[in-house]
Short mmCIF file of C-alpha atoms (C1' of nucleotides) in Angstrom, two decimals:
data_model
loop_
_atom_site.label_atom_id
_atom_site.label_comp_id
_atom_site.label_asym_id
_atom_site.label_seq_id
_atom_site.Cartn_x
_atom_site.Cartn_y
_atom_site.Cartn_z
CA UNK A 3 -16.16 36.25 -19.41
CA UNK A 4 -12.94 37.36 -17.76
CA UNK A 5 -13.02 38.60 -14.21
CA UNK A 6 -10.30 41.17 -14.93
CA UNK A 7 -12.75 44.05 -15.26
CA UNK A 8 -14.41 43.43 -11.92
CA UNK A 9 -13.50 45.86 -9.12
CA UNK A 10 -11.41 43.35 -7.19
CA UNK A 11 -9.67 44.35 -3.98
CA UNK A 12 -5.92 44.71 -4.28
CA UNK A 13 -4.35 41.23 -4.40
CA UNK A 14 -3.96 40.49 -0.70
CA UNK A 15 -0.21 40.82 -0.30
CA UNK A 16 0.79 39.32 3.07
CA UNK A 17 0.94 42.55 4.98
CA UNK A 18 1.53 42.70 8.67
CA UNK A 19 -1.65 41.86 10.58
CA UNK A 20 -2.73 44.96 12.48
CA UNK A 21 -4.90 43.78 15.37
CA UNK A 22 -2.73 40.79 16.13
CA UNK A 23 -1.49 40.23 19.69
CA UNK A 24 2.31 40.58 19.74
CA UNK A 25 2.92 36.86 20.25
CA UNK A 26 5.60 34.96 18.35
CA UNK A 27 4.16 35.95 15.01
CA UNK A 28 6.18 34.12 12.37
CA UNK A 29 5.86 35.54 8.89
CA UNK A 30 4.60 32.21 7.49
CA UNK A 31 2.34 31.51 10.43
CA UNK A 32 -0.80 32.08 8.40
CA UNK A 33 -2.07 28.68 7.45
CA UNK A 34 0.54 27.04 9.60
CA UNK A 35 -1.63 26.24 12.59
CA UNK A 36 -4.43 25.01 10.42
CA UNK A 37 -2.00 22.69 8.67
CA UNK A 38 -0.70 21.45 11.99
CA UNK A 39 -4.25 20.63 13.04
CA UNK A 40 -4.93 18.79 9.81
CA UNK A 41 -1.81 16.67 10.11
CA UNK A 42 -2.42 15.87 13.75
CA UNK A 43 -6.04 15.01 13.03
CA UNK A 44 -5.12 12.79 10.10
CA UNK A 45 -2.61 10.89 12.21
CA UNK A 46 -4.96 10.39 15.16
CA UNK A 47 -8.00 9.61 13.04
CA UNK A 48 -5.99 6.93 11.29
CA UNK A 49 -4.59 5.46 14.48
CA UNK A 50 -7.70 5.50 16.64
CA UNK A 51 -10.58 6.26 14.34
CA UNK A 52 -12.66 9.42 14.15
CA UNK A 53 -15.12 8.70 16.94
CA UNK A 54 -12.43 7.54 19.35
CA UNK A 55 -10.36 10.69 18.87
CA UNK A 56 -11.30 13.76 20.90
CA UNK A 57 -10.80 17.29 19.68
CA UNK A 58 -8.73 17.72 22.83
CA UNK A 59 -6.34 15.01 21.64
CA UNK A 60 -5.95 16.79 18.34
CA UNK A 61 -5.43 20.17 19.95
CA UNK A 62 -2.77 18.78 22.24
CA UNK A 63 -0.99 17.06 19.35
CA UNK A 64 -0.90 20.41 17.56
CA UNK A 65 0.26 22.25 20.68
CA UNK A 66 -2.98 24.04 21.37
CA UNK A 67 -5.60 24.25 24.09
CA UNK A 68 -8.85 22.40 23.95
CA UNK A 69 -11.02 25.12 22.47
CA UNK A 70 -8.62 26.30 19.77
CA UNK A 71 -9.40 23.84 16.98
CA UNK A 72 -12.82 25.46 16.76
CA UNK A 73 -11.20 28.72 15.78
CA UNK A 74 -10.02 26.99 12.60
CA UNK A 75 -12.85 24.54 11.99
CA UNK A 76 -16.56 24.80 12.63
CA UNK A 77 -16.82 21.33 14.07
CA UNK A 78 -15.01 18.07 14.54
CA UNK A 79 -16.85 16.77 11.50
CA UNK A 80 -15.65 19.70 9.39
CA UNK A 81 -12.11 18.86 10.44
CA UNK A 82 -12.60 15.30 9.24
CA UNK A 83 -13.99 16.51 5.93
CA UNK A 84 -11.01 18.84 5.51
CA UNK A 85 -8.60 15.96 6.14
CA UNK A 86 -10.29 13.92 3.45
CA UNK A 87 -10.51 16.73 0.92
CA UNK A 88 -6.91 17.79 1.48
CA UNK A 89 -5.85 14.17 1.08
CA UNK A 90 -7.76 13.63 -2.12
CA UNK A 91 -6.51 16.88 -3.59
CA UNK A 92 -2.94 15.92 -2.92
CA UNK A 93 -3.42 12.36 -4.16
CA UNK A 94 -4.96 13.54 -7.41
CA UNK A 95 -2.18 16.08 -7.90
CA UNK A 96 0.45 13.41 -7.41
CA UNK A 97 -1.30 10.98 -9.70
CA UNK A 98 -1.49 13.51 -12.50
CA UNK A 99 2.15 14.46 -12.02
CA UNK A 100 3.30 10.82 -11.98
CA UNK A 101 1.47 10.06 -15.20
CA UNK A 102 2.80 13.16 -16.90
CA UNK A 103 6.36 12.48 -15.83
CA UNK A 104 6.28 8.86 -16.99
CA UNK A 105 4.64 9.73 -20.30
CA UNK A 106 7.19 12.43 -21.04
CA UNK A 107 10.05 9.94 -20.73
CA UNK A 108 8.60 7.37 -23.15
CA UNK A 109 5.35 6.34 -24.76
CA UNK A 110 3.31 4.33 -22.28
CA UNK A 111 1.53 1.06 -22.93
CA UNK A 112 -1.63 0.37 -20.97
CA UNK A 113 0.45 -1.92 -18.80
CA UNK A 114 2.94 0.89 -18.15
CA UNK A 115 0.09 3.20 -17.23
CA UNK A 116 -1.30 0.75 -14.73
CA UNK A 117 2.13 0.35 -13.21
CA UNK A 118 2.44 4.11 -12.70
CA UNK A 119 -1.05 4.31 -11.22
CA UNK A 120 -0.54 1.37 -8.87
CA UNK A 121 2.87 2.54 -7.76
CA UNK A 122 1.57 6.02 -7.05
CA UNK A 123 -1.43 4.62 -5.19
CA UNK A 124 0.84 2.60 -2.91
CA UNK A 125 2.87 5.74 -2.30
CA UNK A 126 -0.28 7.63 -1.39
CA UNK A 127 -1.43 4.83 0.92
CA UNK A 128 1.84 3.80 2.54
CA UNK A 129 4.47 6.43 1.85
CA UNK A 130 5.39 9.49 3.92
CA UNK A 131 2.47 11.70 4.99
CA UNK A 132 0.12 8.85 4.16
CA UNK A 133 -2.49 9.33 6.86
CA UNK A 134 -5.00 11.33 4.88
CA UNK A 135 -6.15 8.77 2.32
CA UNK A 136 -6.52 5.87 4.76
CA UNK A 137 -8.71 8.15 6.85
CA UNK A 138 -10.78 8.87 3.77
CA UNK A 139 -11.06 5.18 2.99
CA UNK A 140 -11.89 3.94 6.45
CA UNK A 141 -13.76 6.80 8.15
CA UNK A 142 -16.25 7.37 5.38
CA UNK A 143 -19.22 6.58 7.60
CA UNK A 144 -18.56 9.49 9.93
CA UNK A 145 -19.07 12.08 7.21
CA UNK A 146 -22.36 13.89 6.79
CA UNK A 147 -24.32 13.30 3.62
CA UNK A 148 -23.48 16.76 2.25
CA UNK A 149 -19.74 16.46 2.83
CA UNK A 150 -19.73 12.97 1.40
CA UNK A 151 -20.80 14.14 -2.01
CA UNK A 152 -17.83 16.46 -2.46
CA UNK A 153 -15.40 13.74 -1.49
CA UNK A 154 -17.22 11.45 -3.90
CA UNK A 155 -16.54 13.88 -6.72
CA UNK A 156 -12.86 13.90 -5.90
CA UNK A 157 -12.85 10.12 -5.78
CA UNK A 158 -14.48 10.00 -9.18
CA UNK A 159 -11.78 12.28 -10.59
CA UNK A 160 -9.10 10.10 -9.12
CA UNK A 161 -10.59 6.90 -10.49
CA UNK A 162 -11.28 8.42 -13.88
CA UNK A 163 -7.63 7.99 -14.82
CA UNK A 164 -7.87 4.26 -14.18
CA UNK A 165 -10.93 3.49 -16.27
CA UNK A 166 -9.50 3.75 -19.80
CA UNK A 167 -6.36 1.93 -18.73
CA UNK A 168 -8.32 -1.02 -17.39
CA UNK A 169 -10.54 -1.03 -20.44
CA UNK A 170 -7.53 -1.17 -22.73
CA UNK A 171 -6.05 -4.03 -20.74
CA UNK A 172 -9.33 -5.86 -20.94
CA UNK A 173 -9.53 -5.31 -24.66
CA UNK A 174 -6.05 -6.73 -25.15
CA UNK A 175 -6.87 -9.77 -23.03
CA UNK A 176 -4.40 -8.85 -20.29
CA UNK A 177 -7.22 -8.31 -17.79
CA UNK A 178 -10.09 -10.74 -17.43
CA UNK A 179 -13.57 -10.06 -16.18
CA UNK A 180 -15.73 -6.98 -16.25
CA UNK A 181 -13.46 -3.90 -15.99
CA UNK A 182 -15.79 -2.24 -13.51
CA UNK A 183 -15.63 -5.13 -11.10
CA UNK A 184 -11.93 -5.50 -11.82
CA UNK A 185 -11.41 -1.90 -10.74
CA UNK A 186 -13.26 -2.47 -7.47
CA UNK A 187 -11.28 -5.60 -6.72
CA UNK A 188 -7.99 -4.02 -7.66
CA UNK A 189 -8.68 -1.08 -5.37
CA UNK A 190 -9.65 -3.57 -2.69
CA UNK A 191 -6.35 -5.36 -2.97
CA UNK A 192 -4.46 -2.07 -2.87
CA UNK A 193 -6.45 -0.33 -0.16
CA UNK A 194 -6.31 -3.37 2.09
CA UNK A 195 -2.54 -3.01 2.22
CA UNK A 196 -2.87 -0.30 4.85
CA UNK A 197 -4.11 -3.06 7.16
CA UNK A 198 -1.04 -5.26 6.87
CA UNK A 199 1.86 -3.44 5.24
CA UNK A 200 4.84 -3.02 7.50
CA UNK A 201 7.71 -1.14 5.85
CA UNK A 202 10.15 -2.70 8.30
CA UNK A 203 9.29 -6.29 7.43
CA UNK A 204 7.69 -6.25 4.04
CA UNK A 205 8.82 -5.66 0.50
CA UNK A 206 9.44 -2.23 -0.97
CA UNK A 207 6.65 -0.36 -2.70
CA UNK A 208 8.33 -1.17 -6.01
CA UNK A 209 8.22 -4.86 -5.20
CA UNK A 210 4.62 -4.60 -4.12
CA UNK A 211 3.77 -2.93 -7.39
CA UNK A 212 5.47 -5.67 -9.38
CA UNK A 213 3.65 -8.44 -7.54
CA UNK A 214 0.35 -6.67 -7.94
CA UNK A 215 0.66 -6.38 -11.70
CA UNK A 216 1.89 -9.96 -11.95
CA UNK A 217 -1.10 -11.13 -9.95
CA UNK A 218 -3.77 -9.23 -11.84
CA UNK A 219 -2.51 -9.21 -15.41
CA UNK A 220 -2.33 -12.04 -17.88
CA UNK A 221 0.59 -12.37 -20.25
CA UNK A 222 -0.11 -10.33 -23.35
CA UNK A 223 -1.50 -12.50 -26.10
CA UNK A 224 1.17 -12.80 -28.75
CA UNK A 225 0.10 -11.35 -32.09
CA UNK A 226 -0.46 -13.96 -34.77
CA UNK A 227 2.76 -15.39 -36.13
CA UNK A 228 4.94 -14.27 -33.24
CA UNK A 229 6.87 -16.67 -31.03
CA UNK A 230 4.69 -18.03 -28.22
CA UNK A 231 7.33 -18.33 -25.52
CA UNK A 232 7.48 -14.82 -24.06
CA UNK A 233 9.63 -13.86 -21.12
CA UNK A 234 8.72 -16.11 -18.23
CA UNK A 235 10.47 -14.89 -15.15
CA UNK A 236 9.25 -17.62 -12.88
CA UNK A 237 11.44 -20.51 -14.00
CA UNK A 238 13.46 -20.25 -10.82
CA UNK A 239 10.59 -20.40 -8.34
CA UNK B 11 -9.51 -39.16 30.66
CA UNK B 12 -13.28 -39.27 30.57
CA UNK B 13 -15.25 -36.98 32.80
CA UNK B 14 -17.98 -39.59 33.25
CA UNK B 15 -16.75 -40.62 36.67
CA UNK B 16 -16.73 -37.13 38.10
CA UNK B 17 -19.54 -36.25 40.47
CA UNK B 18 -21.32 -33.93 38.07
CA UNK B 19 -24.52 -32.20 39.04
CA UNK B 20 -27.63 -33.60 37.39
CA UNK B 21 -27.65 -32.48 33.74
CA UNK B 22 -29.35 -29.13 34.02
CA UNK B 23 -32.72 -29.94 32.55
CA UNK B 24 -34.51 -26.65 31.84
CA UNK B 25 -36.57 -26.59 34.98
CA UNK B 26 -38.69 -23.69 35.96
CA UNK B 27 -36.58 -20.92 37.50
CA UNK B 28 -37.56 -20.54 41.14
CA UNK B 29 -36.59 -17.05 42.17
CA UNK B 30 -37.55 -15.54 38.83
CA UNK B 31 -39.95 -12.64 38.68
CA UNK B 32 -43.17 -13.79 36.99
CA UNK B 33 -42.51 -11.86 33.80
CA UNK B 34 -42.95 -13.40 30.36
CA UNK B 35 -40.51 -16.20 31.07
CA UNK B 36 -40.08 -18.20 27.86
CA UNK B 37 -38.71 -21.67 28.33
CA UNK B 38 -35.77 -21.12 25.95
CA UNK B 39 -34.95 -17.67 27.28
CA UNK B 40 -31.57 -18.73 28.62
CA UNK B 41 -28.96 -17.60 26.11
CA UNK B 42 -31.60 -15.81 24.15
CA UNK B 43 -30.99 -12.33 25.50
CA UNK B 44 -27.26 -12.67 25.15
CA UNK B 45 -27.71 -13.64 21.51
CA UNK B 46 -30.03 -10.68 20.97
CA UNK B 47 -27.36 -8.39 22.38
CA UNK B 48 -24.69 -9.89 20.14
CA UNK B 49 -26.78 -9.49 17.02
CA UNK B 50 -27.80 -5.94 17.85
CA UNK B 51 -24.23 -5.03 18.68
CA UNK B 52 -22.91 -6.57 15.46
CA UNK B 53 -25.41 -4.63 13.39
CA UNK B 54 -24.77 -1.30 15.10
CA UNK B 55 -21.00 -1.72 15.24
CA UNK B 56 -21.02 -2.39 11.53
CA UNK B 57 -23.27 0.53 10.70
CA UNK B 58 -21.77 3.18 12.94
CA UNK B 59 -18.52 1.77 14.19
CA UNK B 60 -17.63 0.65 17.71
CA UNK B 61 -16.75 3.99 19.24
CA UNK B 62 -19.79 5.74 17.77
CA UNK B 63 -22.19 3.16 19.18
CA UNK B 64 -23.29 3.52 22.80
CA UNK B 65 -24.15 0.61 25.00
CA UNK B 66 -27.52 2.34 25.41
CA UNK B 67 -28.12 2.03 21.66
CA UNK B 68 -27.37 -1.65 21.82
CA UNK B 69 -29.56 -2.20 24.85
CA UNK B 70 -32.47 -0.41 23.18
CA UNK B 71 -32.05 -2.42 19.98
CA UNK B 72 -32.24 -5.59 22.05
CA UNK B 73 -35.23 -4.31 24.01
CA UNK B 74 -33.42 -3.71 27.26
CA UNK B 75 -32.64 -0.83 29.59
CA UNK B 76 -29.33 0.96 29.63
CA UNK B 77 -27.65 -1.00 32.39
CA UNK B 78 -28.67 -4.47 31.32
CA UNK B 79 -25.96 -5.30 28.78
CA UNK B 80 -23.51 -5.29 31.67
CA UNK B 81 -25.36 -8.22 33.22
CA UNK B 82 -24.28 -10.27 30.18
CA UNK B 83 -20.92 -8.69 29.36
CA UNK B 84 -18.25 -7.21 31.57
CA UNK B 85 -17.69 -4.21 29.36
CA UNK B 86 -18.44 -2.72 26.00
CA UNK B 87 -15.08 -3.99 24.83
CA UNK B 88 -15.92 -7.53 25.92
CA UNK B 89 -19.10 -7.29 23.87
CA UNK B 90 -17.06 -6.34 20.84
CA UNK B 91 -14.69 -9.21 21.40
CA UNK B 92 -17.62 -11.62 21.70
CA UNK B 93 -19.06 -10.37 18.41
CA UNK B 94 -15.75 -11.02 16.70
CA UNK B 95 -15.19 -14.42 18.25
CA UNK B 96 -18.74 -15.57 17.55
CA UNK B 97 -18.36 -14.37 13.98
CA UNK B 98 -15.06 -16.13 13.43
CA UNK B 99 -16.36 -19.34 14.97
CA UNK B 100 -19.33 -19.37 12.66
CA UNK B 101 -17.28 -18.44 9.61
CA UNK B 102 -14.79 -21.20 10.26
CA UNK B 103 -17.58 -23.72 10.81
CA UNK B 104 -19.20 -22.76 7.53
CA UNK B 105 -15.91 -22.85 5.66
CA UNK B 106 -15.17 -26.35 6.90
CA UNK B 107 -18.68 -27.51 6.04
CA UNK B 108 -18.56 -25.99 2.55
CA UNK B 109 -15.26 -27.67 1.78
CA UNK B 110 -16.46 -31.02 3.09
CA UNK B 111 -19.71 -30.86 1.14
CA UNK B 112 -18.00 -29.97 -2.11
CA UNK B 113 -15.31 -32.60 -1.69
CA UNK B 114 -17.85 -35.33 -0.98
CA UNK B 115 -19.60 -34.66 -4.30
CA UNK B 116 -16.49 -34.91 -6.45
CA UNK B 117 -12.70 -34.72 -6.23
CA UNK B 118 -11.65 -31.08 -6.07
CA UNK B 119 -8.89 -29.46 -8.07
CA UNK B 120 -7.04 -26.58 -6.47
CA UNK B 121 -9.13 -24.28 -8.63
CA UNK B 122 -12.32 -25.91 -7.32
CA UNK B 123 -11.11 -25.49 -3.77
CA UNK B 124 -10.45 -21.81 -4.29
CA UNK B 125 -13.89 -21.39 -5.77
CA UNK B 126 -15.51 -22.94 -2.70
CA UNK B 127 -13.41 -20.82 -0.36
CA UNK B 128 -14.10 -17.58 -2.22
CA UNK B 129 -17.79 -18.29 -2.58
CA UNK B 130 -18.10 -19.07 1.13
CA UNK B 131 -16.12 -15.97 2.03
CA UNK B 132 -18.49 -13.77 0.04
CA UNK B 133 -21.38 -15.46 1.81
CA UNK B 134 -19.81 -14.73 5.18
CA UNK B 135 -19.13 -11.11 4.21
CA UNK B 136 -22.30 -10.24 2.32
CA UNK B 137 -24.92 -12.90 2.94
CA UNK B 138 -27.59 -13.03 5.65
CA UNK B 139 -26.36 -12.40 9.21
CA UNK B 140 -23.18 -10.96 7.78
CA UNK B 141 -22.48 -8.23 10.31
CA UNK B 142 -20.05 -10.11 12.51
CA UNK B 143 -17.10 -10.56 10.16
CA UNK B 144 -17.11 -7.01 8.78
CA UNK B 145 -17.00 -5.81 12.37
CA UNK B 146 -14.01 -8.06 12.95
CA UNK B 147 -12.31 -6.75 9.83
CA UNK B 148 -12.90 -3.06 10.36
CA UNK B 149 -13.06 -2.59 14.15
CA UNK B 150 -9.86 -4.39 14.90
CA UNK B 151 -8.24 -1.31 16.43
CA UNK B 152 -10.77 -1.09 19.23
CA UNK B 153 -9.79 -4.44 20.70
CA UNK B 154 -7.41 -4.72 23.62
CA UNK B 155 -4.09 -6.43 23.07
CA UNK B 156 -5.15 -9.52 25.00
CA UNK B 157 -8.42 -10.00 23.14
CA UNK B 158 -6.71 -9.40 19.84
CA UNK B 159 -4.52 -12.45 20.21
CA UNK B 160 -7.44 -14.85 20.49
CA UNK B 161 -9.11 -13.41 17.42
CA UNK B 162 -5.77 -13.70 15.67
CA UNK B 163 -5.68 -17.41 16.38
CA UNK B 164 -9.11 -17.83 14.88
CA UNK B 165 -8.07 -15.85 11.84
CA UNK B 166 -5.04 -18.06 11.45
CA UNK B 167 -7.25 -21.15 11.52
CA UNK B 168 -9.51 -19.64 8.91
CA UNK B 169 -6.69 -18.70 6.60
CA UNK B 170 -4.92 -22.01 7.06
CA UNK B 171 -7.34 -23.64 4.64
CA UNK B 172 -6.35 -21.17 1.94
CA UNK B 173 -2.58 -21.57 2.11
CA UNK B 174 -2.13 -24.99 0.49
CA UNK B 175 -4.69 -24.13 -2.17
CA UNK B 176 -2.86 -20.99 -3.17
CA UNK B 177 0.46 -22.81 -3.09
CA UNK B 178 -0.87 -25.50 -5.41
CA UNK B 179 -2.21 -22.88 -7.79
CA UNK B 180 1.13 -21.14 -7.75
CA UNK B 181 2.95 -24.39 -8.41
CA UNK B 182 0.74 -25.09 -11.41
CA UNK B 183 1.29 -21.60 -12.79
CA UNK B 184 -2.33 -20.56 -12.36
CA UNK B 185 -1.40 -17.98 -9.73
CA UNK B 186 1.53 -15.61 -10.20
CA UNK B 187 3.56 -13.90 -7.55
CA UNK B 188 4.46 -14.86 -4.02
CA UNK B 189 1.56 -16.88 -2.56
CA UNK B 190 1.77 -15.01 0.74
CA UNK B 191 1.33 -11.65 -0.91
CA UNK B 192 -1.25 -13.14 -3.24
CA UNK B 193 -3.28 -14.23 -0.22
CA UNK B 194 -3.17 -10.75 1.27
CA UNK B 195 -4.24 -9.15 -1.98
CA UNK B 196 -6.96 -11.69 -2.60
CA UNK B 197 -8.37 -11.09 0.86
CA UNK B 198 -8.13 -7.38 0.21
CA UNK B 199 -10.18 -7.68 -2.95
CA UNK B 200 -12.76 -9.82 -1.17
CA UNK B 201 -12.95 -7.91 2.09
CA UNK B 202 -13.25 -4.60 0.29
CA UNK B 203 -16.53 -5.78 -1.21
CA UNK B 204 -18.33 -4.91 2.01
CA UNK B 205 -17.60 -1.28 1.13
CA UNK B 206 -19.33 -1.32 -2.25
CA UNK B 207 -21.46 -4.41 -2.70
CA UNK B 208 -25.15 -3.67 -3.06
CA UNK B 209 -27.27 -6.81 -3.48
CA UNK B 210 -30.00 -4.76 -5.12
CA UNK B 211 -27.81 -3.40 -7.89
CA UNK B 212 -24.86 -5.70 -8.19
CA UNK B 213 -24.27 -9.20 -9.43
CA UNK B 214 -25.06 -12.30 -7.42
CA UNK B 215 -22.48 -13.82 -5.11
CA UNK B 216 -22.01 -16.60 -7.66
CA UNK B 217 -21.22 -14.06 -10.35
CA UNK B 218 -18.87 -12.25 -8.02
CA UNK B 219 -17.08 -15.49 -7.34
CA UNK B 220 -16.70 -16.24 -11.03
CA UNK B 221 -15.27 -12.81 -11.79
CA UNK B 222 -12.89 -13.06 -8.88
CA UNK B 223 -11.41 -16.34 -10.01
CA UNK B 224 -11.22 -15.11 -13.58
CA UNK B 225 -9.39 -12.02 -12.44
CA UNK B 226 -6.83 -13.71 -10.22
CA UNK B 227 -6.16 -17.00 -11.97
CA UNK B 228 -4.26 -17.63 -15.17
CA UNK B 229 -5.36 -20.28 -17.59
CA UNK B 230 -3.85 -23.62 -16.60
CA UNK B 231 -0.69 -24.32 -18.52
CA UNK B 232 -1.34 -27.21 -20.85
CA UNK B 233 0.82 -30.23 -20.07
CA UNK B 234 3.51 -30.94 -22.64
CA UNK B 235 2.12 -32.39 -25.85
CA UNK B 236 -1.49 -31.38 -25.18
CA UNK B 237 -3.42 -29.03 -27.40
CA UNK B 238 -2.68 -25.42 -26.53
CA UNK B 239 -6.09 -23.96 -27.20
CA UNK B 240 -8.00 -24.66 -24.00
CA UNK B 241 -11.49 -23.41 -23.38
CA UNK B 242 -11.52 -19.68 -23.89
CA UNK B 243 -14.82 -18.31 -22.75
CA UNK B 244 -14.04 -14.75 -23.68
CA UNK B 245 -14.30 -14.93 -27.45
CA UNK B 246 -17.59 -13.09 -27.32
CA UNK B 247 -16.48 -10.08 -25.27
"C1'" DC C 17 -5.76 31.51 19.97
"C1'" DC C 18 -6.58 30.98 25.43
"C1'" DT C 19 -9.63 30.76 29.73
"C1'" DA C 20 -13.41 29.18 31.74
"C1'" DC C 21 -17.30 27.03 31.30
"C1'" DC C 22 -21.90 24.43 29.91
"C1'" DG C 23 -25.12 20.79 28.83
"C1'" DA C 24 -25.19 16.29 27.13
"C1'" DT C 25 -23.74 11.80 26.92
"C1'" DC C 26 -21.13 7.94 28.11
"C1'" DG C 27 -19.46 3.40 30.39
"C1'" DG C 28 -20.29 1.32 34.32
"C1'" DT C 29 -22.20 0.08 39.21
"C1'" DA C 30 -25.05 -0.85 43.60
"C1'" DG C 31 -28.79 -2.90 45.18
"C1'" DG C 32 -32.61 -5.17 44.46
"C1'" DC D 14 -32.67 -7.84 34.21
"C1'" DC D 15 -34.43 -2.89 36.03
"C1'" DT D 16 -33.90 1.58 38.73
"C1'" DA D 17 -31.29 5.13 39.94
"C1'" DC D 18 -27.23 7.01 39.93
"C1'" DC D 19 -21.99 8.52 39.59
"C1'" DG D 20 -17.73 10.42 37.81
"C1'" DA D 21 -15.55 11.35 33.62
"C1'" DT D 22 -15.30 13.03 29.22
"C1'" DC D 23 -16.90 15.18 25.22
"C1'" DG D 24 -18.07 18.80 21.47
"C1'" DG D 25 -18.67 23.29 21.47
"C1'" DT D 26 -19.08 28.43 23.01
"C1'" DA D 27 -18.58 33.32 25.09
"C1'" DG D 28 -15.67 36.73 25.75
"C1'" DG D 29 -11.52 38.42 25.52
#
DNA sequence: CCTACCGATCGGTAGG
DNA sequence: CCTACCGATCGGTAGG
């Protein structure tokens, strides 16, 4: 059933707020402060952990006074949940976009798919604005049971794109071992990178992606009758 | 130089404490309470995180009053550092013993060595009394700079046993990619298991070990002139 | 979103 | 190792 026939209020065009104090009211100030809180919280939660970060720290980092975060969020815990949900939403959006973009350029093998997924995951973990997902990964415990389940759904959506790819690679012999366990270990290897990766010293995310695939994937089994000696790029090492 | 000639006090035989209150004074009570604190702290730090655990929680779990932990440790932070150092000491001891035991039974290939190391690491992460190392892995941030360096030395000792093994496997073609990055990713895959492993539902640690090796290692390249078809245990999958 | 504030909890200590 | 306690900080709120 369409909702078009329901007596909806006029689509809330951003009209000038009436009861607002005449402060410096930017036109695009609406969700601006909330966003500033989320970004500050993500950064501090990642650096110091949830429990070690005070709402006062977050307020100060967003240029507010101590009580103001509670105008935007019901509790410190709700702020954490929002960081995680915002992060997962963005990560899933980027993953979908990356897959679509790569697939539109050329047909993708399972190996190609995994490369896109891994590369995007590194971007989400280590690239710009990459505080949200590490917080989700490492501050899990601090979430209430109820909030955890929504984040779990988002995680399931995110991982759903990986499952058929890993299964195909297992079927072709390029990935050994149970695909479910393989997925957990692959995510372990990737997610652990937030503990050691240093963009100043280490390889680029492209290089990381290459090494990861090299490490986890076997050479494709040559179809019967084909030459056995496939490209072996390690002769120089 | 031997210390035998120094005027040492008589070797402190456990004599009855004189000024002690006549409580329930077990004979072997000496380091007992300290150990109880360490174990309680390890468990709570793992479950709730360092910052979310109060010294009162720890004291209660060890059957003490709120101020008593500070008789054994200078600060909450020192207690955390002791948990990590105790954990690393034990892990390193077990790793050395596992390698020695396996090597005494038969000569070990690099592959065998990795199996022993991985199996022992799973034991340290997921086996009985396995709270200490996860705390070290995931509460790193809460340590002061000074304490961090000692734990780092212990970590370096622990990882030192892995380096030549991974290099040998890389040299033989059984491990692809830079061995340094491979080590980081392997540890990532292993260390991440504390986030998902459930002994009730999941495979045994032996099975985990098998899958891990299968996932990370290529089939050994047959020496020139040998039959190409080596054991392939996956024909049934 | 700020001001002013509250009750609770926390790490740590003195003194025995 | 306990009792009793302190100063500091914390999450959160009322009222504007």
